[in-house]
């Protein structure tokens, strides 16, 4: 018998498929809830993980879930459990809270040899700490503040600005000395990264600094807790630089199996044992409900009220006297060439800075020159930067 678990997060949808044999059902107390002493141990041979994964949904989880359904991903599944805070309401399926999902997943990994006193879950937009009782129950939940600077999405945004992929960024960071960046505000942090690039700091140093800043945010949340064996789960658990920084302060920290899909694992195990509802099939996606909030008309309905400033390009001529304008931003770099006598635009360029403002400026100059043509000579009498 198979069950699937979905964790519909703020940035990603993680999924797990599990399978088990004929384990006995849980014994329940009079209130109908399983008690710590009554929880039967799973035999590893009877409950196993068949498949795990995580996909970004870019703010449109319906699109990803619809793809799952069209491709028949869940056809083999008897039961489905769903967890997550932000988007889980869009699914018509049995749902379990994230603390309960964490408990289920923790029981599974504990029996595989990963005992812990807390679970640190770092996702795209949130940082959560679940403290655990000796019986494996969640006894406390703490969450980080709403500043984005310590989140997984903020980290990905910054390395994208540097023109790096995730694997490349972590590889460069592993060989670099961390550049110290502020973590108290995402705006300050981004400014620190930009200033570091402008001063010529290596990209790997900045990435290493971002990882260490994120570790500091985690440790700030753990202040006052005496943890000996915490588990790190969620998307950030794959960041070795962050993990190594945490291990300096928390020698007992570890990353358990299936860490990146931990809550989804818990939802799958919960569905497998509770067996409350059969998998709903193509009816999984709920109809879009009307919001109780008032809505403004779509901006596209007001295009006739918008004036788009434009500037016609003119053909350059031999000997034109021109002014060059250059704007080097933290994300994009722009350049224009204007003829002085009639303010005509002769050439323009817009490209990503990619963490290297000098190289971006030079590339702008190259593109302007290419637009003028190889045999044309002009005179530049001013440069505005």
JSON list of C-alpha atoms in Angstrom, two decimals, residues 182-382:
[
{"chain": "A", "resi": 182, "resn": "UNK", "atom": "CA", "xyz": [24.72, 42.53, 7.72]},
{"chain": "A", "resi": 183, "resn": "UNK", "atom": "CA", "xyz": [21.81, 40.26, 8.57]},
{"chain": "A", "resi": 184, "resn": "UNK", "atom": "CA", "xyz": [19.61, 42.65, 10.53]},
{"chain": "A", "resi": 185, "resn": "UNK", "atom": "CA", "xyz": [17.83, 43.88, 7.39]},
{"chain": "A", "resi": 186, "resn": "UNK", "atom": "CA", "xyz": [17.56, 42.52, 3.87]},
{"chain": "A", "resi": 187, "resn": "UNK", "atom": "CA", "xyz": [18.13, 46.01, 2.42]},
{"chain": "A", "resi": 188, "resn": "UNK", "atom": "CA", "xyz": [21.34, 46.44, 4.40]},
{"chain": "A", "resi": 189, "resn": "UNK", "atom": "CA", "xyz": [22.45, 42.95, 3.42]},
{"chain": "A", "resi": 190, "resn": "UNK", "atom": "CA", "xyz": [21.89, 43.57, -0.28]},
{"chain": "A", "resi": 191, "resn": "UNK", "atom": "CA", "xyz": [23.74, 46.91, 0.01]},
{"chain": "A", "resi": 192, "resn": "UNK", "atom": "CA", "xyz": [26.67, 45.20, 1.73]},
{"chain": "A", "resi": 193, "resn": "UNK", "atom": "CA", "xyz": [26.87, 42.68, -1.11]},
{"chain": "A", "resi": 194, "resn": "UNK", "atom": "CA", "xyz": [26.76, 45.46, -3.72]},
{"chain": "A", "resi": 195, "resn": "UNK", "atom": "CA", "xyz": [29.45, 47.51, -1.97]},
{"chain": "A", "resi": 196, "resn": "UNK", "atom": "CA", "xyz": [31.63, 44.41, -1.65]},
{"chain": "A", "resi": 197, "resn": "UNK", "atom": "CA", "xyz": [31.36, 43.79, -5.39]},
{"chain": "A", "resi": 198, "resn": "UNK", "atom": "CA", "xyz": [32.17, 47.42, -6.16]},
{"chain": "A", "resi": 199, "resn": "UNK", "atom": "CA", "xyz": [35.31, 47.10, -4.04]},
{"chain": "A", "resi": 200, "resn": "UNK", "atom": "CA", "xyz": [36.36, 44.00, -5.97]},
{"chain": "A", "resi": 201, "resn": "UNK", "atom": "CA", "xyz": [35.52, 41.29, -3.41]},
{"chain": "A", "resi": 202, "resn": "UNK", "atom": "CA", "xyz": [35.37, 37.78, -4.86]},
{"chain": "A", "resi": 203, "resn": "UNK", "atom": "CA", "xyz": [31.90, 36.39, -5.49]},
{"chain": "A", "resi": 204, "resn": "UNK", "atom": "CA", "xyz": [32.74, 33.28, -3.48]},
{"chain": "A", "resi": 205, "resn": "UNK", "atom": "CA", "xyz": [33.59, 35.43, -0.45]},
{"chain": "A", "resi": 206, "resn": "UNK", "atom": "CA", "xyz": [30.23, 37.18, -0.66]},
{"chain": "A", "resi": 207, "resn": "UNK", "atom": "CA", "xyz": [28.35, 33.88, -0.97]},
{"chain": "A", "resi": 208, "resn": "UNK", "atom": "CA", "xyz": [30.25, 32.51, 2.02]},
{"chain": "A", "resi": 209, "resn": "UNK", "atom": "CA", "xyz": [29.33, 35.67, 3.94]},
{"chain": "A", "resi": 210, "resn": "UNK", "atom": "CA", "xyz": [25.66, 35.20, 3.06]},
{"chain": "A", "resi": 211, "resn": "UNK", "atom": "CA", "xyz": [25.78, 31.59, 4.30]},
{"chain": "A", "resi": 212, "resn": "UNK", "atom": "CA", "xyz": [27.36, 32.62, 7.58]},
{"chain": "A", "resi": 213, "resn": "UNK", "atom": "CA", "xyz": [24.84, 35.43, 8.00]},
{"chain": "A", "resi": 214, "resn": "UNK", "atom": "CA", "xyz": [22.04, 32.87, 7.62]},
{"chain": "A", "resi": 215, "resn": "UNK", "atom": "CA", "xyz": [23.69, 30.67, 10.24]},
{"chain": "A", "resi": 216, "resn": "UNK", "atom": "CA", "xyz": [23.78, 33.63, 12.64]},
{"chain": "A", "resi": 217, "resn": "UNK", "atom": "CA", "xyz": [20.03, 34.15, 12.09]},
{"chain": "A", "resi": 218, "resn": "UNK", "atom": "CA", "xyz": [19.42, 30.52, 13.06]},
{"chain": "A", "resi": 219, "resn": "UNK", "atom": "CA", "xyz": [21.61, 30.78, 16.16]},
{"chain": "A", "resi": 220, "resn": "UNK", "atom": "CA", "xyz": [19.83, 33.97, 17.23]},
{"chain": "A", "resi": 221, "resn": "UNK", "atom": "CA", "xyz": [16.55, 32.06, 17.19]},
{"chain": "A", "resi": 222, "resn": "UNK", "atom": "CA", "xyz": [18.08, 29.29, 19.30]},
{"chain": "A", "resi": 223, "resn": "UNK", "atom": "CA", "xyz": [19.31, 31.63, 22.04]},
{"chain": "A", "resi": 224, "resn": "UNK", "atom": "CA", "xyz": [18.34, 30.31, 25.45]},
{"chain": "A", "resi": 225, "resn": "UNK", "atom": "CA", "xyz": [17.87, 26.74, 24.25]},
{"chain": "A", "resi": 226, "resn": "UNK", "atom": "CA", "xyz": [20.32, 24.07, 25.34]},
{"chain": "A", "resi": 227, "resn": "UNK", "atom": "CA", "xyz": [20.26, 21.78, 22.33]},
{"chain": "A", "resi": 228, "resn": "UNK", "atom": "CA", "xyz": [22.55, 18.79, 22.01]},
{"chain": "A", "resi": 229, "resn": "UNK", "atom": "CA", "xyz": [21.28, 17.01, 18.92]},
{"chain": "A", "resi": 230, "resn": "UNK", "atom": "CA", "xyz": [19.20, 19.22, 16.62]},
{"chain": "A", "resi": 231, "resn": "UNK", "atom": "CA", "xyz": [18.28, 18.17, 13.09]},
{"chain": "A", "resi": 232, "resn": "UNK", "atom": "CA", "xyz": [18.49, 20.60, 10.15]},
{"chain": "A", "resi": 233, "resn": "UNK", "atom": "CA", "xyz": [15.79, 20.09, 7.51]},
{"chain": "A", "resi": 234, "resn": "UNK", "atom": "CA", "xyz": [14.20, 22.05, 4.67]},
{"chain": "A", "resi": 235, "resn": "UNK", "atom": "CA", "xyz": [15.78, 23.51, 1.55]},
{"chain": "A", "resi": 236, "resn": "UNK", "atom": "CA", "xyz": [18.65, 25.12, 3.47]},
{"chain": "A", "resi": 237, "resn": "UNK", "atom": "CA", "xyz": [19.81, 21.71, 4.71]},
{"chain": "A", "resi": 238, "resn": "UNK", "atom": "CA", "xyz": [21.59, 21.24, 1.38]},
{"chain": "A", "resi": 239, "resn": "UNK", "atom": "CA", "xyz": [23.79, 24.31, 2.02]},
{"chain": "A", "resi": 240, "resn": "UNK", "atom": "CA", "xyz": [27.06, 22.83, 3.33]},
{"chain": "A", "resi": 241, "resn": "UNK", "atom": "CA", "xyz": [28.60, 26.24, 4.10]},
{"chain": "A", "resi": 242, "resn": "UNK", "atom": "CA", "xyz": [25.62, 27.10, 6.31]},
{"chain": "A", "resi": 243, "resn": "UNK", "atom": "CA", "xyz": [25.71, 23.66, 7.95]},
{"chain": "A", "resi": 244, "resn": "UNK", "atom": "CA", "xyz": [29.42, 23.91, 8.73]},
{"chain": "A", "resi": 245, "resn": "UNK", "atom": "CA", "xyz": [28.90, 27.35, 10.30]},
{"chain": "A", "resi": 246, "resn": "UNK", "atom": "CA", "xyz": [26.10, 25.97, 12.48]},
{"chain": "A", "resi": 247, "resn": "UNK", "atom": "CA", "xyz": [28.22, 22.97, 13.47]},
{"chain": "A", "resi": 248, "resn": "UNK", "atom": "CA", "xyz": [30.86, 25.28, 14.95]},
{"chain": "A", "resi": 249, "resn": "UNK", "atom": "CA", "xyz": [28.30, 26.41, 17.54]},
{"chain": "A", "resi": 250, "resn": "UNK", "atom": "CA", "xyz": [26.19, 23.20, 17.64]},
{"chain": "A", "resi": 251, "resn": "UNK", "atom": "CA", "xyz": [28.58, 20.23, 17.33]},
{"chain": "A", "resi": 252, "resn": "UNK", "atom": "CA", "xyz": [25.69, 17.75, 17.60]},
{"chain": "A", "resi": 253, "resn": "UNK", "atom": "CA", "xyz": [23.69, 19.08, 14.66]},
{"chain": "A", "resi": 254, "resn": "UNK", "atom": "CA", "xyz": [23.02, 16.72, 11.76]},
{"chain": "A", "resi": 255, "resn": "UNK", "atom": "CA", "xyz": [21.03, 16.45, 8.52]},
{"chain": "A", "resi": 256, "resn": "UNK", "atom": "CA", "xyz": [18.73, 13.40, 8.53]},
{"chain": "A", "resi": 257, "resn": "UNK", "atom": "CA", "xyz": [17.64, 11.37, 5.50]},
{"chain": "A", "resi": 258, "resn": "UNK", "atom": "CA", "xyz": [15.02, 13.06, 3.30]},
{"chain": "A", "resi": 259, "resn": "UNK", "atom": "CA", "xyz": [15.75, 16.40, 4.98]},
{"chain": "A", "resi": 260, "resn": "UNK", "atom": "CA", "xyz": [14.71, 18.54, 2.02]},
{"chain": "A", "resi": 261, "resn": "UNK", "atom": "CA", "xyz": [11.26, 16.91, 1.95]},
{"chain": "A", "resi": 262, "resn": "UNK", "atom": "CA", "xyz": [10.90, 16.39, 5.69]},
{"chain": "A", "resi": 263, "resn": "UNK", "atom": "CA", "xyz": [7.38, 17.78, 6.19]},
{"chain": "A", "resi": 264, "resn": "UNK", "atom": "CA", "xyz": [6.17, 16.02, 3.02]},
{"chain": "A", "resi": 265, "resn": "UNK", "atom": "CA", "xyz": [7.58, 12.79, 4.43]},
{"chain": "A", "resi": 266, "resn": "UNK", "atom": "CA", "xyz": [5.59, 13.35, 7.60]},
{"chain": "A", "resi": 267, "resn": "UNK", "atom": "CA", "xyz": [2.42, 14.02, 5.62]},
{"chain": "A", "resi": 268, "resn": "UNK", "atom": "CA", "xyz": [2.90, 10.78, 3.63]},
{"chain": "A", "resi": 269, "resn": "UNK", "atom": "CA", "xyz": [3.48, 8.71, 6.78]},
{"chain": "A", "resi": 270, "resn": "UNK", "atom": "CA", "xyz": [0.45, 10.30, 8.42]},
{"chain": "A", "resi": 271, "resn": "UNK", "atom": "CA", "xyz": [-1.73, 9.47, 5.41]},
{"chain": "A", "resi": 272, "resn": "UNK", "atom": "CA", "xyz": [-0.38, 5.93, 5.35]},
{"chain": "A", "resi": 273, "resn": "UNK", "atom": "CA", "xyz": [-1.29, 5.23, 8.97]},
{"chain": "A", "resi": 274, "resn": "UNK", "atom": "CA", "xyz": [-4.44, 7.29, 9.41]},
{"chain": "A", "resi": 275, "resn": "UNK", "atom": "CA", "xyz": [-5.99, 6.25, 6.07]},
{"chain": "A", "resi": 276, "resn": "UNK", "atom": "CA", "xyz": [-8.72, 8.84, 6.46]},
{"chain": "A", "resi": 277, "resn": "UNK", "atom": "CA", "xyz": [-9.49, 9.50, 2.80]},
{"chain": "A", "resi": 278, "resn": "UNK", "atom": "CA", "xyz": [-8.76, 7.80, -0.46]},
{"chain": "A", "resi": 279, "resn": "UNK", "atom": "CA", "xyz": [-6.69, 9.75, -2.96]},
{"chain": "A", "resi": 280, "resn": "UNK", "atom": "CA", "xyz": [-9.15, 12.16, -4.66]},
{"chain": "A", "resi": 281, "resn": "UNK", "atom": "CA", "xyz": [-7.72, 11.71, -8.15]},
{"chain": "A", "resi": 282, "resn": "UNK", "atom": "CA", "xyz": [-8.40, 14.45, -10.68]},
{"chain": "A", "resi": 283, "resn": "UNK", "atom": "CA", "xyz": [-10.55, 16.27, -8.11]},
{"chain": "A", "resi": 284, "resn": "UNK", "atom": "CA", "xyz": [-7.44, 17.07, -6.06]},
{"chain": "A", "resi": 285, "resn": "UNK", "atom": "CA", "xyz": [-7.40, 20.76, -7.04]},
{"chain": "A", "resi": 286, "resn": "UNK", "atom": "CA", "xyz": [-10.16, 22.71, -5.38]},
{"chain": "A", "resi": 287, "resn": "UNK", "atom": "CA", "xyz": [-12.12, 25.31, -7.30]},
{"chain": "A", "resi": 288, "resn": "UNK", "atom": "CA", "xyz": [-10.84, 28.84, -7.00]},
{"chain": "A", "resi": 289, "resn": "UNK", "atom": "CA", "xyz": [-12.88, 30.47, -4.25]},
{"chain": "A", "resi": 290, "resn": "UNK", "atom": "CA", "xyz": [-13.90, 34.10, -4.22]},
{"chain": "A", "resi": 291, "resn": "UNK", "atom": "CA", "xyz": [-11.88, 36.22, -1.81]},
{"chain": "A", "resi": 292, "resn": "UNK", "atom": "CA", "xyz": [-13.66, 38.18, 0.91]},
{"chain": "A", "resi": 293, "resn": "UNK", "atom": "CA", "xyz": [-11.40, 41.14, 0.11]},
{"chain": "A", "resi": 294, "resn": "UNK", "atom": "CA", "xyz": [-12.46, 43.77, -2.39]},
{"chain": "A", "resi": 295, "resn": "UNK", "atom": "CA", "xyz": [-10.51, 43.81, -5.65]},
{"chain": "A", "resi": 296, "resn": "UNK", "atom": "CA", "xyz": [-9.44, 46.54, -8.01]},
{"chain": "A", "resi": 297, "resn": "UNK", "atom": "CA", "xyz": [-9.84, 46.05, -11.76]},
{"chain": "A", "resi": 298, "resn": "UNK", "atom": "CA", "xyz": [-6.84, 44.67, -13.61]},
{"chain": "A", "resi": 299, "resn": "UNK", "atom": "CA", "xyz": [-4.23, 47.32, -14.49]},
{"chain": "A", "resi": 300, "resn": "UNK", "atom": "CA", "xyz": [-4.52, 46.30, -18.15]},
{"chain": "A", "resi": 301, "resn": "UNK", "atom": "CA", "xyz": [-7.93, 47.97, -18.23]},
{"chain": "A", "resi": 302, "resn": "UNK", "atom": "CA", "xyz": [-6.28, 51.37, -17.75]},
{"chain": "A", "resi": 303, "resn": "UNK", "atom": "CA", "xyz": [-3.64, 51.26, -20.48]},
{"chain": "A", "resi": 304, "resn": "UNK", "atom": "CA", "xyz": [-5.33, 54.17, -22.23]},
{"chain": "A", "resi": 305, "resn": "UNK", "atom": "CA", "xyz": [-4.40, 56.38, -19.24]},
{"chain": "A", "resi": 306, "resn": "UNK", "atom": "CA", "xyz": [-0.70, 55.48, -19.35]},
{"chain": "A", "resi": 307, "resn": "UNK", "atom": "CA", "xyz": [1.84, 57.46, -21.31]},
{"chain": "A", "resi": 308, "resn": "UNK", "atom": "CA", "xyz": [4.93, 55.51, -22.26]},
{"chain": "A", "resi": 309, "resn": "UNK", "atom": "CA", "xyz": [7.89, 57.82, -22.65]},
{"chain": "A", "resi": 310, "resn": "UNK", "atom": "CA", "xyz": [9.86, 56.89, -25.73]},
{"chain": "A", "resi": 311, "resn": "UNK", "atom": "CA", "xyz": [12.75, 58.25, -27.73]},
{"chain": "A", "resi": 312, "resn": "UNK", "atom": "CA", "xyz": [13.23, 57.66, -31.41]},
{"chain": "A", "resi": 313, "resn": "UNK", "atom": "CA", "xyz": [16.61, 56.37, -32.51]},
{"chain": "A", "resi": 314, "resn": "UNK", "atom": "CA", "xyz": [18.49, 58.33, -35.15]},
{"chain": "A", "resi": 315, "resn": "UNK", "atom": "CA", "xyz": [21.21, 57.20, -37.52]},
{"chain": "A", "resi": 316, "resn": "UNK", "atom": "CA", "xyz": [24.71, 58.25, -36.40]},
{"chain": "A", "resi": 317, "resn": "UNK", "atom": "CA", "xyz": [26.83, 60.30, -38.81]},
{"chain": "A", "resi": 318, "resn": "UNK", "atom": "CA", "xyz": [30.55, 60.65, -39.26]},
{"chain": "A", "resi": 319, "resn": "UNK", "atom": "CA", "xyz": [31.99, 63.19, -36.83]},
{"chain": "A", "resi": 320, "resn": "UNK", "atom": "CA", "xyz": [28.88, 63.46, -34.60]},
{"chain": "A", "resi": 321, "resn": "UNK", "atom": "CA", "xyz": [29.59, 65.10, -31.22]},
{"chain": "A", "resi": 322, "resn": "UNK", "atom": "CA", "xyz": [28.02, 62.95, -28.49]},
{"chain": "A", "resi": 323, "resn": "UNK", "atom": "CA", "xyz": [27.41, 62.54, -24.75]},
{"chain": "A", "resi": 324, "resn": "UNK", "atom": "CA", "xyz": [27.67, 59.09, -23.16]},
{"chain": "A", "resi": 325, "resn": "UNK", "atom": "CA", "xyz": [25.46, 58.19, -20.17]},
{"chain": "A", "resi": 326, "resn": "UNK", "atom": "CA", "xyz": [26.11, 55.18, -17.93]},
{"chain": "A", "resi": 327, "resn": "UNK", "atom": "CA", "xyz": [24.05, 53.86, -14.98]},
{"chain": "A", "resi": 328, "resn": "UNK", "atom": "CA", "xyz": [25.62, 50.96, -13.06]},
{"chain": "A", "resi": 329, "resn": "UNK", "atom": "CA", "xyz": [23.02, 49.45, -10.73]},
{"chain": "A", "resi": 330, "resn": "UNK", "atom": "CA", "xyz": [23.25, 46.54, -8.33]},
{"chain": "A", "resi": 331, "resn": "UNK", "atom": "CA", "xyz": [21.15, 44.38, -10.66]},
{"chain": "A", "resi": 332, "resn": "UNK", "atom": "CA", "xyz": [21.30, 45.99, -14.12]},
{"chain": "A", "resi": 333, "resn": "UNK", "atom": "CA", "xyz": [23.62, 48.33, -16.03]},
{"chain": "A", "resi": 334, "resn": "UNK", "atom": "CA", "xyz": [22.40, 50.76, -18.72]},
{"chain": "A", "resi": 335, "resn": "UNK", "atom": "CA", "xyz": [24.13, 53.04, -21.21]},
{"chain": "A", "resi": 336, "resn": "UNK", "atom": "CA", "xyz": [23.01, 55.54, -23.89]},
{"chain": "A", "resi": 337, "resn": "UNK", "atom": "CA", "xyz": [24.75, 57.59, -26.54]},
{"chain": "A", "resi": 338, "resn": "UNK", "atom": "CA", "xyz": [23.08, 60.98, -27.29]},
{"chain": "A", "resi": 339, "resn": "UNK", "atom": "CA", "xyz": [23.97, 63.35, -30.12]},
{"chain": "A", "resi": 340, "resn": "UNK", "atom": "CA", "xyz": [24.50, 66.87, -28.75]},
{"chain": "A", "resi": 341, "resn": "UNK", "atom": "CA", "xyz": [23.09, 69.01, -31.53]},
{"chain": "A", "resi": 342, "resn": "UNK", "atom": "CA", "xyz": [19.58, 67.50, -31.58]},
{"chain": "A", "resi": 343, "resn": "UNK", "atom": "CA", "xyz": [19.47, 65.26, -28.45]},
{"chain": "A", "resi": 344, "resn": "UNK", "atom": "CA", "xyz": [18.90, 62.23, -30.68]},
{"chain": "A", "resi": 345, "resn": "UNK", "atom": "CA", "xyz": [19.46, 58.73, -29.29]},
{"chain": "A", "resi": 346, "resn": "UNK", "atom": "CA", "xyz": [22.10, 56.97, -31.39]},
{"chain": "A", "resi": 347, "resn": "UNK", "atom": "CA", "xyz": [22.65, 53.76, -29.41]},
{"chain": "A", "resi": 348, "resn": "UNK", "atom": "CA", "xyz": [21.57, 52.17, -26.13]},
{"chain": "A", "resi": 349, "resn": "UNK", "atom": "CA", "xyz": [22.26, 49.10, -24.01]},
{"chain": "A", "resi": 350, "resn": "UNK", "atom": "CA", "xyz": [20.56, 47.38, -21.05]},
{"chain": "A", "resi": 351, "resn": "UNK", "atom": "CA", "xyz": [22.04, 44.28, -19.40]},
{"chain": "A", "resi": 352, "resn": "UNK", "atom": "CA", "xyz": [22.46, 42.51, -16.06]},
{"chain": "A", "resi": 353, "resn": "UNK", "atom": "CA", "xyz": [25.34, 43.58, -13.82]},
{"chain": "A", "resi": 354, "resn": "UNK", "atom": "CA", "xyz": [25.90, 39.98, -12.61]},
{"chain": "A", "resi": 355, "resn": "UNK", "atom": "CA", "xyz": [28.00, 41.10, -9.68]},
{"chain": "A", "resi": 356, "resn": "UNK", "atom": "CA", "xyz": [30.74, 42.68, -11.80]},
{"chain": "A", "resi": 357, "resn": "UNK", "atom": "CA", "xyz": [30.06, 46.40, -12.45]},
{"chain": "A", "resi": 358, "resn": "UNK", "atom": "CA", "xyz": [33.35, 46.98, -14.29]},
{"chain": "A", "resi": 359, "resn": "UNK", "atom": "CA", "xyz": [32.79, 44.14, -16.71]},
{"chain": "A", "resi": 360, "resn": "UNK", "atom": "CA", "xyz": [29.15, 45.21, -17.19]},
{"chain": "A", "resi": 361, "resn": "UNK", "atom": "CA", "xyz": [30.20, 48.78, -18.05]},
{"chain": "A", "resi": 362, "resn": "UNK", "atom": "CA", "xyz": [32.76, 47.53, -20.55]},
{"chain": "A", "resi": 363, "resn": "UNK", "atom": "CA", "xyz": [30.19, 45.25, -22.15]},
{"chain": "A", "resi": 364, "resn": "UNK", "atom": "CA", "xyz": [27.85, 48.24, -22.51]},
{"chain": "A", "resi": 365, "resn": "UNK", "atom": "CA", "xyz": [30.60, 50.18, -24.30]},
{"chain": "A", "resi": 366, "resn": "UNK", "atom": "CA", "xyz": [31.19, 47.21, -26.63]},
{"chain": "A", "resi": 367, "resn": "UNK", "atom": "CA", "xyz": [27.51, 46.98, -27.50]},
{"chain": "A", "resi": 368, "resn": "UNK", "atom": "CA", "xyz": [27.24, 50.72, -28.16]},
{"chain": "A", "resi": 369, "resn": "UNK", "atom": "CA", "xyz": [30.24, 50.54, -30.45]},
{"chain": "A", "resi": 370, "resn": "UNK", "atom": "CA", "xyz": [28.75, 47.56, -32.29]},
{"chain": "A", "resi": 371, "resn": "UNK", "atom": "CA", "xyz": [25.52, 49.52, -32.88]},
{"chain": "A", "resi": 372, "resn": "UNK", "atom": "CA", "xyz": [27.47, 52.44, -34.38]},
{"chain": "A", "resi": 373, "resn": "UNK", "atom": "CA", "xyz": [29.26, 50.19, -36.84]},
{"chain": "A", "resi": 374, "resn": "UNK", "atom": "CA", "xyz": [32.95, 49.44, -37.41]},
{"chain": "A", "resi": 375, "resn": "UNK", "atom": "CA", "xyz": [33.86, 52.30, -39.77]},
{"chain": "A", "resi": 376, "resn": "UNK", "atom": "CA", "xyz": [32.17, 55.25, -38.10]},
{"chain": "A", "resi": 377, "resn": "UNK", "atom": "CA", "xyz": [34.14, 57.83, -36.11]},
{"chain": "A", "resi": 378, "resn": "UNK", "atom": "CA", "xyz": [32.39, 60.05, -33.53]},
{"chain": "A", "resi": 379, "resn": "UNK", "atom": "CA", "xyz": [33.52, 62.50, -30.87]},
{"chain": "A", "resi": 380, "resn": "UNK", "atom": "CA", "xyz": [32.50, 61.99, -27.22]},
{"chain": "A", "resi": 381, "resn": "UNK", "atom": "CA", "xyz": [32.77, 65.23, -25.24]},
{"chain": "A", "resi": 382, "resn": "UNK", "atom": "CA", "xyz": [31.18, 64.10, -21.97]}
]
